[in-house]
Amino acid sequence: MTSRLRILGIETSCDETAAAVVVRHPDGRGEIVSDVVLSQLTEHSAFGGVVPEIAARAHVDALDGLIEEALSRAGIVLSEIDAVAATAGPGLIGGLLVGLMTGKAIAMAARKPLYAINHLEGHALTARLTDGLAFPYLMLLVSGGHTQLVLVKGVGAYERWGTTIDDALGEAFDKTAKLLGLPYPGGPAVEQAARTGNPARFDLPRPLVGETRLDFSFSGLKTAVRQAATAIQPLTQEDISDICASFQRAISRTLNDRIGRGLARFRETYPDLPNPALVVAGGVAANQVIRATLQELCDRHGVHFIAPPLQLCTDNAAMIAWAGLERMAAGLPEDPMAVAPRSRWPLDAEAATRLGSGKRGAKA
Ligand code: KG4
Ligand code: ZN
């Protein structure tokens, strides 16, 4: 398809309510025309995590206004869009229902096609919107609900090379923060505390390091942090900083091994690729230590490291809109009005029965 396409995107799978208008130009270039995100962080922080019922209600309250804002910032009315894309999974079912039903209603009223988007596909294709990246490439998704290394071969063509078999990486940060008495969300708090800490003080485990399969495991690390913290109660600021720094170092070493193997496999699979690339997505991508680790790894393997702007790494509707545009441009069919949201929805359907496939916890 070569014409200019304009789409409204809607994202409500977790604790961000988001709407965006994105254009795909005839040359394939993407342009974010408007991108509005409302985080529910304050609603959930008192509970130390996302509360599904509160999230769903907050989406109901905010979504209509956000869609209006996205359209007005784009300077258009509904009749000027070519399609609607709404996240249909994986995620919290209440939130998904709110977004998908709203998307259906708008599509029906405006007589436009509806695309029910897999949230993970949104993350997977973002680098094509921001950097015009060509297929194939590797994508590392590290968020509060997912830790996956995915080979992105084309629109709708994904191979999951590695998955966490227990906690997601963001979840490990959040749990570590909680047991050290640091605030939610834990990632930024742990990173901050680690800045002044001694990463060599605690020798924390690095599960699965050395194994040829590319999966991840973080729950043992969290247990080791608990044991270290319990052994030296009461904890001083210095102890907390040292634990956080040691925790981040263990994660860096784990990623070094796991992603290093993934990059080697990628290079072997595609020896002649002119621009091999690893793209990072998810909130944990904000972490400077993790970024530096990935950058070094990529340099070592001759792979281009791409970290999209943080607001496009975390949950947003521009990535959902873009996934819809990619599907349209690839000639994939629109979705029927009967399409239902799915709390679990692995990106690579044939791997649906694998351990740790769909999503864990409340976040995607
Ligand atoms: O992608 P995201 O905003 O939301 C979903 O999970 O969908 O990711 C949130 C996760 C949380 O677990 C948070 O603790 C983690 O990303 N995170 C970080 C940092 N900033 C956010 N983890 C490590 N270091 C950070 N600076
Ligand atoms: Zn996400």
Coordinates of C-alpha atoms and ligand atoms in Angstrom, one line a residue:
M1 CA 0.0 0.0 0.0
T2 CA 1.6 3.3 -1.0
S3 CA -0.9 6.0 0.0
R4 CA -0.5 8.1 3.1
L5 CA -2.3 6.5 6.1
R6 CA -3.4 8.1 9.3
I7 CA -4.5 6.1 12.3
L8 CA -5.7 6.6 15.9
G9 CA -4.0 4.4 18.4
I10 CA -5.4 3.4 21.9
E11 CA -3.4 1.8 24.7
T12 CA -5.0 0.6 28.0
S13 CA -3.3 -2.7 28.8
C14 CA -1.8 -1.8 32.1
D15 CA -1.5 1.5 34.1
E16 CA -1.0 4.0 31.3
T17 CA -4.0 5.4 29.5
A18 CA -2.8 6.6 26.1
A19 CA -4.0 7.8 22.7
A20 CA -2.0 8.9 19.7
V21 CA -2.4 9.8 16.0
V22 CA 0.4 8.5 13.8
V23 CA 0.9 8.8 10.0
R24 CA 2.7 6.5 7.7
H25 CA 4.0 8.3 4.6
P26 CA 4.0 6.6 1.2
D27 CA 7.8 6.1 1.5
G28 CA 7.2 4.0 4.6
R29 CA 8.3 6.7 7.1
G30 CA 6.3 7.1 10.3
E31 CA 5.4 10.3 11.9
I32 CA 3.9 10.8 15.4
V33 CA 1.4 13.6 15.0
S34 CA 0.2 13.5 18.6
D35 CA 1.0 11.2 21.5
V36 CA -0.8 11.6 24.9
V37 CA -0.1 9.4 27.9
L38 CA -1.6 9.6 31.3
S39 CA 0.2 7.5 33.9
Q40 CA -1.8 6.1 36.9
L41 CA 1.3 5.9 39.0
T42 CA -0.2 7.9 41.9
E43 CA -3.3 5.8 42.0
H44 CA -1.3 2.6 42.5
S45 CA 1.8 3.6 44.4
A46 CA 0.2 3.4 47.8
F47 CA -0.5 -0.3 47.0
G48 CA 3.1 -1.0 45.9
G49 CA 1.9 -2.3 42.5
V50 CA -0.9 -2.1 39.9
V51 CA -4.4 -2.8 41.2
P52 CA -6.4 -4.1 38.3
E53 CA -9.8 -2.8 39.3
I54 CA -8.4 0.7 40.0
A55 CA -6.6 0.6 36.7
A56 CA -9.8 -0.3 34.7
R57 CA -11.8 2.5 36.4
A58 CA -9.1 5.0 35.8
H59 CA -9.0 4.1 32.1
V60 CA -12.8 4.6 31.9
D61 CA -12.4 8.0 33.4
A62 CA -9.5 9.2 31.3
L63 CA -9.8 7.6 27.9
D64 CA -12.4 9.7 26.1
G65 CA -10.7 12.9 27.1
L66 CA -7.3 11.6 26.0
I67 CA -8.6 10.6 22.6
E68 CA -10.2 14.0 22.1
E69 CA -6.9 15.6 23.1
A70 CA -4.9 13.4 20.7
L71 CA -7.2 14.3 17.8
S72 CA -7.2 18.0 18.6
R73 CA -3.4 18.2 19.0
A74 CA -3.3 16.5 15.6
G75 CA -5.7 19.1 14.3
I76 CA -8.1 16.5 12.9
V77 CA -11.6 15.1 13.4
L78 CA -12.5 11.4 13.5
S79 CA -13.7 11.3 9.9
E80 CA -10.1 12.2 8.8
I81 CA -8.5 9.0 10.2
D82 CA -8.1 5.9 8.0
A83 CA -8.3 3.3 10.8
V84 CA -8.4 2.7 14.6
A85 CA -5.8 0.5 16.4
A86 CA -6.4 -0.6 20.0
T87 CA -4.4 -2.9 22.2
A88 CA -6.3 -6.2 22.6
G89 CA -3.7 -8.0 24.8
P90 CA -1.7 -9.2 26.6
G91 CA -2.5 -7.2 29.8
L92 CA -5.1 -6.6 32.5
I93 CA -8.5 -7.7 31.1
G94 CA -10.5 -4.8 32.6
G95 CA -8.2 -2.2 31.0
L96 CA -8.1 -4.1 27.7
L97 CA -11.9 -4.2 27.6
V98 CA -12.1 -0.5 28.1
G99 CA -9.7 0.4 25.3
L100 CA -10.8 -2.3 22.8
M101 CA -14.5 -1.5 23.2
T102 CA -13.8 2.3 22.8
G103 CA -11.8 1.5 19.7
K104 CA -14.7 -0.6 18.3
A105 CA -17.2 2.1 19.0
I106 CA -15.1 4.7 17.2
A107 CA -14.4 2.4 14.3
M108 CA -18.0 1.6 13.9
A109 CA -19.2 5.2 14.2
A110 CA -16.6 6.5 11.9
R111 CA -16.9 3.5 9.5
K112 CA -13.2 2.8 9.6
P113 CA -11.4 -0.5 9.9
L114 CA -10.3 -1.7 13.4
Y115 CA -7.0 -3.3 14.2
A116 CA -6.8 -5.3 17.5
I117 CA -3.1 -5.0 18.3
N118 CA -0.8 -7.2 20.4
H119 CA 0.9 -4.9 22.9
L120 CA 4.2 -6.7 22.4
E121 CA 4.0 -6.2 18.7
G122 CA 3.8 -2.5 19.5
H123 CA 7.1 -2.7 21.4
A124 CA 8.6 -4.9 18.7
L125 CA 7.9 -2.5 15.8
T126 CA 8.7 0.8 17.6
A127 CA 12.3 1.0 16.2
R128 CA 10.8 1.0 12.7
L129 CA 8.8 4.1 13.6
T130 CA 11.7 5.9 15.3
D131 CA 14.7 4.7 13.3
G132 CA 13.2 3.2 10.1
L133 CA 15.0 0.0 11.0
A134 CA 14.8 -2.8 8.4
F135 CA 13.9 -6.5 9.2
P136 CA 15.3 -8.6 10.7
Y137 CA 16.6 -7.4 14.0
L138 CA 16.7 -8.5 17.7
M139 CA 14.5 -6.9 20.3
L140 CA 15.0 -7.1 24.1
L141 CA 11.8 -6.2 26.0
V142 CA 12.5 -5.5 29.6
S143 CA 9.5 -4.2 31.5
G144 CA 7.6 -4.8 34.7
G145 CA 5.7 -7.7 33.1
H146 CA 8.0 -9.1 30.4
T147 CA 11.6 -10.1 29.8
Q148 CA 11.9 -11.4 26.3
L149 CA 14.5 -11.6 23.6
V150 CA 12.6 -11.7 20.3
L151 CA 13.8 -12.1 16.7
V152 CA 11.7 -9.6 14.6
K153 CA 11.6 -11.0 11.1
G154 CA 8.7 -9.1 9.7
V155 CA 5.2 -7.7 10.5
G156 CA 3.5 -10.6 12.3
A157 CA 6.7 -12.8 12.1
Y158 CA 8.3 -13.1 15.5
E159 CA 10.5 -15.8 17.1
R160 CA 10.9 -15.7 20.8
W161 CA 14.5 -16.7 21.6
G162 CA 14.4 -16.2 25.3
T163 CA 11.8 -15.6 28.1
T164 CA 12.0 -15.3 31.8
I165 CA 11.0 -18.5 33.5
D166 CA 10.0 -16.6 36.7
D167 CA 10.1 -12.9 37.4
A168 CA 10.3 -10.1 34.8
L169 CA 13.4 -7.9 35.2
G170 CA 11.3 -4.8 36.2
E171 CA 9.5 -7.0 38.7
A172 CA 12.9 -8.1 40.2
F173 CA 13.8 -4.4 40.6
D174 CA 10.4 -3.6 42.1
K175 CA 10.6 -6.5 44.6
T176 CA 14.1 -5.7 45.5
A177 CA 13.2 -2.1 46.2
K178 CA 10.2 -3.2 48.3
L179 CA 12.3 -5.5 50.6
L180 CA 14.8 -2.7 51.0
G181 CA 12.1 -0.2 52.0
L182 CA 12.5 1.8 48.8
P183 CA 9.5 3.4 47.0
Y184 CA 7.5 2.0 44.1
P185 CA 8.2 1.7 41.2
G186 CA 11.5 0.2 42.3
G187 CA 13.7 0.5 39.2
P188 CA 14.5 4.2 39.5
A189 CA 14.9 4.0 43.3
V190 CA 17.3 1.0 43.1
E191 CA 19.3 2.7 40.3
Q192 CA 19.6 5.9 42.4
A193 CA 20.6 4.1 45.6
A194 CA 23.2 2.0 43.6
R195 CA 25.0 5.2 42.4
T196 CA 27.0 5.5 45.7
G197 CA 27.1 1.8 46.4
N198 CA 29.9 -0.8 46.3
P199 CA 29.0 -3.4 43.6
A200 CA 31.6 -5.8 44.8
R201 CA 30.3 -6.1 48.4
F202 CA 27.8 -8.9 47.8
D203 CA 28.3 -11.8 45.4
L204 CA 24.8 -12.4 44.2
P205 CA 23.8 -15.3 42.0
R206 CA 23.5 -15.2 38.2
P207 CA 21.0 -17.9 37.3
L208 CA 21.2 -19.7 33.9
V209 CA 24.5 -18.1 33.1
G210 CA 26.5 -20.5 30.9
E211 CA 23.4 -22.3 29.6
T212 CA 23.0 -22.4 25.9
R213 CA 19.2 -21.7 25.9
L214 CA 18.5 -18.0 26.0
D215 CA 16.0 -17.8 28.8
F216 CA 16.2 -15.6 31.9
S217 CA 15.6 -16.2 35.6
F218 CA 15.5 -13.5 38.3
S219 CA 13.7 -14.9 41.3
G220 CA 16.8 -16.5 42.8
L221 CA 18.5 -13.1 42.7
K222 CA 15.6 -11.5 44.6
T223 CA 15.8 -14.3 47.3
A224 CA 19.6 -13.7 47.6
V225 CA 19.0 -10.0 48.1
R226 CA 16.5 -10.9 50.8
Q227 CA 19.0 -13.1 52.6
A228 CA 21.7 -10.5 52.3
A229 CA 19.4 -7.8 53.7
T230 CA 18.1 -10.0 56.6
A231 CA 21.6 -10.9 57.6
I232 CA 22.6 -7.3 58.3
Q233 CA 19.5 -5.8 59.9
P234 CA 19.1 -2.9 60.6
L235 CA 20.2 -1.7 57.2
T236 CA 22.1 1.5 56.9
Q237 CA 21.9 3.8 53.8
E238 CA 25.3 2.4 52.9
D239 CA 24.1 -1.2 53.1
I240 CA 21.1 -0.4 50.9
S241 CA 23.3 1.3 48.4
D242 CA 25.8 -1.6 48.4
I243 CA 23.0 -4.2 47.9
C244 CA 21.5 -2.2 45.1
A245 CA 24.9 -1.8 43.4
S246 CA 25.6 -5.5 43.8
F247 CA 22.1 -6.4 42.5
Q248 CA 22.7 -4.2 39.3
R249 CA 26.0 -5.8 38.8
A250 CA 24.6 -9.3 39.0
I251 CA 22.0 -8.3 36.4
S252 CA 24.6 -6.8 34.1
R253 CA 26.6 -10.0 34.3
T254 CA 23.5 -12.0 33.6
L255 CA 22.5 -9.9 30.6
N256 CA 26.1 -10.0 29.4
D257 CA 25.9 -13.8 29.2
R258 CA 22.3 -14.2 28.0
I259 CA 22.2 -11.4 25.5
G260 CA 25.8 -12.1 24.4
R261 CA 24.7 -15.5 23.4
G262 CA 21.7 -14.1 21.6
L263 CA 23.8 -11.7 19.7
A264 CA 26.2 -14.4 18.6
R265 CA 23.3 -16.6 17.5
F266 CA 21.8 -13.6 15.6
R267 CA 25.2 -13.0 13.8
E268 CA 25.4 -16.7 12.9
T269 CA 21.8 -16.8 11.6
Y270 CA 22.3 -13.7 9.5
P271 CA 26.0 -13.5 8.6
D272 CA 25.6 -11.1 5.7
L273 CA 23.2 -8.6 7.3
P274 CA 24.4 -5.1 6.4
N275 CA 23.1 -3.4 9.6
P276 CA 22.5 -5.9 12.4
A277 CA 20.7 -4.3 15.3
L278 CA 19.5 -4.9 18.8
V279 CA 16.6 -2.7 20.0
V280 CA 15.7 -2.3 23.6
A281 CA 12.1 -1.7 24.9
G282 CA 10.3 -1.5 28.2
G283 CA 10.8 0.7 31.3
V284 CA 14.0 -1.0 32.5
A285 CA 15.6 0.4 29.4
A286 CA 15.8 3.7 31.4
N287 CA 18.6 2.1 33.6
Q288 CA 22.0 3.6 32.7
V289 CA 24.0 0.6 34.0
I290 CA 21.9 -1.8 31.9
R291 CA 22.1 0.5 28.8
A292 CA 25.9 0.7 29.2
T293 CA 26.1 -3.1 29.5
L294 CA 24.0 -3.5 26.3
Q295 CA 26.0 -0.9 24.4
E296 CA 29.3 -2.6 25.3
L297 CA 27.9 -6.0 24.3
C298 CA 26.7 -4.7 21.0
D299 CA 30.0 -3.0 20.3
R300 CA 31.7 -6.3 21.0
H301 CA 29.5 -8.2 18.6
G302 CA 29.5 -5.6 15.8
V303 CA 25.8 -5.0 16.3
H304 CA 24.1 -1.6 16.3
F305 CA 22.4 -0.8 19.6
I306 CA 19.1 1.2 19.3
A307 CA 17.4 2.6 22.4
P308 CA 14.3 4.6 21.3
P309 CA 13.4 7.7 23.3
L310 CA 12.3 6.6 26.8
Q311 CA 8.6 7.7 26.3
L312 CA 8.5 5.3 23.4
C313 CA 10.2 2.5 25.3
T314 CA 7.5 2.6 28.0
D315 CA 3.9 2.0 27.3
N316 CA 2.3 4.5 24.8
A317 CA -0.3 4.6 22.1
A318 CA 2.0 5.7 19.3
M319 CA 3.5 2.2 19.2
I320 CA 0.0 0.7 19.0
A321 CA -1.0 3.1 16.2
W322 CA 2.3 2.3 14.3
A323 CA 1.7 -1.5 14.7
G324 CA -1.8 -0.9 13.1
L325 CA -0.2 1.1 10.3
E326 CA 2.4 -1.6 9.7
R327 CA -0.4 -4.2 9.5
M328 CA -2.4 -2.1 7.1
A329 CA 0.6 -1.4 4.9
A330 CA 1.5 -5.1 4.9
G331 CA -2.0 -5.9 3.6
L332 CA -3.0 -7.8 6.7
P333 CA -6.8 -8.0 7.3
E334 CA -8.6 -5.7 9.7
D335 CA -10.2 -7.4 12.7
P336 CA -13.8 -8.2 13.1
M337 CA -16.0 -6.4 15.5
A338 CA -16.4 -9.6 17.4
V339 CA -12.6 -9.7 18.3
A340 CA -12.2 -10.2 22.1
P341 CA -9.4 -9.0 24.4
R342 CA -6.9 -11.6 25.6
S343 CA -5.1 -11.3 28.9
R344 CA -2.5 -13.8 27.6
W345 CA -1.3 -13.5 24.0
P346 CA 2.2 -14.6 23.2
L347 CA 3.8 -12.9 20.2
D348 CA 4.9 -16.1 18.6
A349 CA 1.6 -18.1 18.6
E350 CA 3.3 -21.5 18.0
A351 CA 5.2 -21.1 21.3
A352 CA 2.0 -20.5 23.2
T353 CA 2.4 -23.6 25.4
R354 CA 6.0 -22.9 26.4
L355 CA 6.8 -22.2 30.0
G356 CA 6.6 -18.5 30.8
S357 CA 4.9 -17.8 27.5
G358 CA 2.1 -15.2 27.8
K359 CA 2.5 -12.6 30.5
R360 CA 3.2 -12.7 34.2
G361 CA 2.0 -10.3 36.8
A362 CA 0.0 -7.2 36.2
K363 CA 2.3 -5.4 33.9
A364 CA 3.1 -5.8 30.2
Ligands
KG4_1 O1 7.5 -0.5 30.5 P1 7.1 -0.1 31.8 O2 7.0 1.4 32.1 O3 5.7 -0.6 32.3 C1 5.4 -1.9 32.1 O4 5.9 -2.8 32.8 O5 4.5 -2.1 31.3 O6 8.1 -0.7 32.9 C2 8.0 -0.5 34.2 C3 9.1 -1.2 34.9 C4 9.0 -1.2 36.4 O7 9.2 -2.5 36.9 C5 10.1 -0.3 36.8 O8 10.6 -0.5 38.1 C6 11.1 -0.5 35.8 O9 10.4 -0.6 34.6 N1 12.0 0.7 35.7 C7 13.4 0.6 35.9 C8 13.9 1.9 35.8 N2 12.8 2.7 35.5 C9 11.7 2.0 35.4 N3 14.1 -0.5 36.2 C10 15.4 -0.2 36.4 N4 16.0 1.0 36.3 C11 15.3 2.1 36.0 N5 15.9 3.3 36.0
ZN2 ZN 4.6 -2.6 27.6

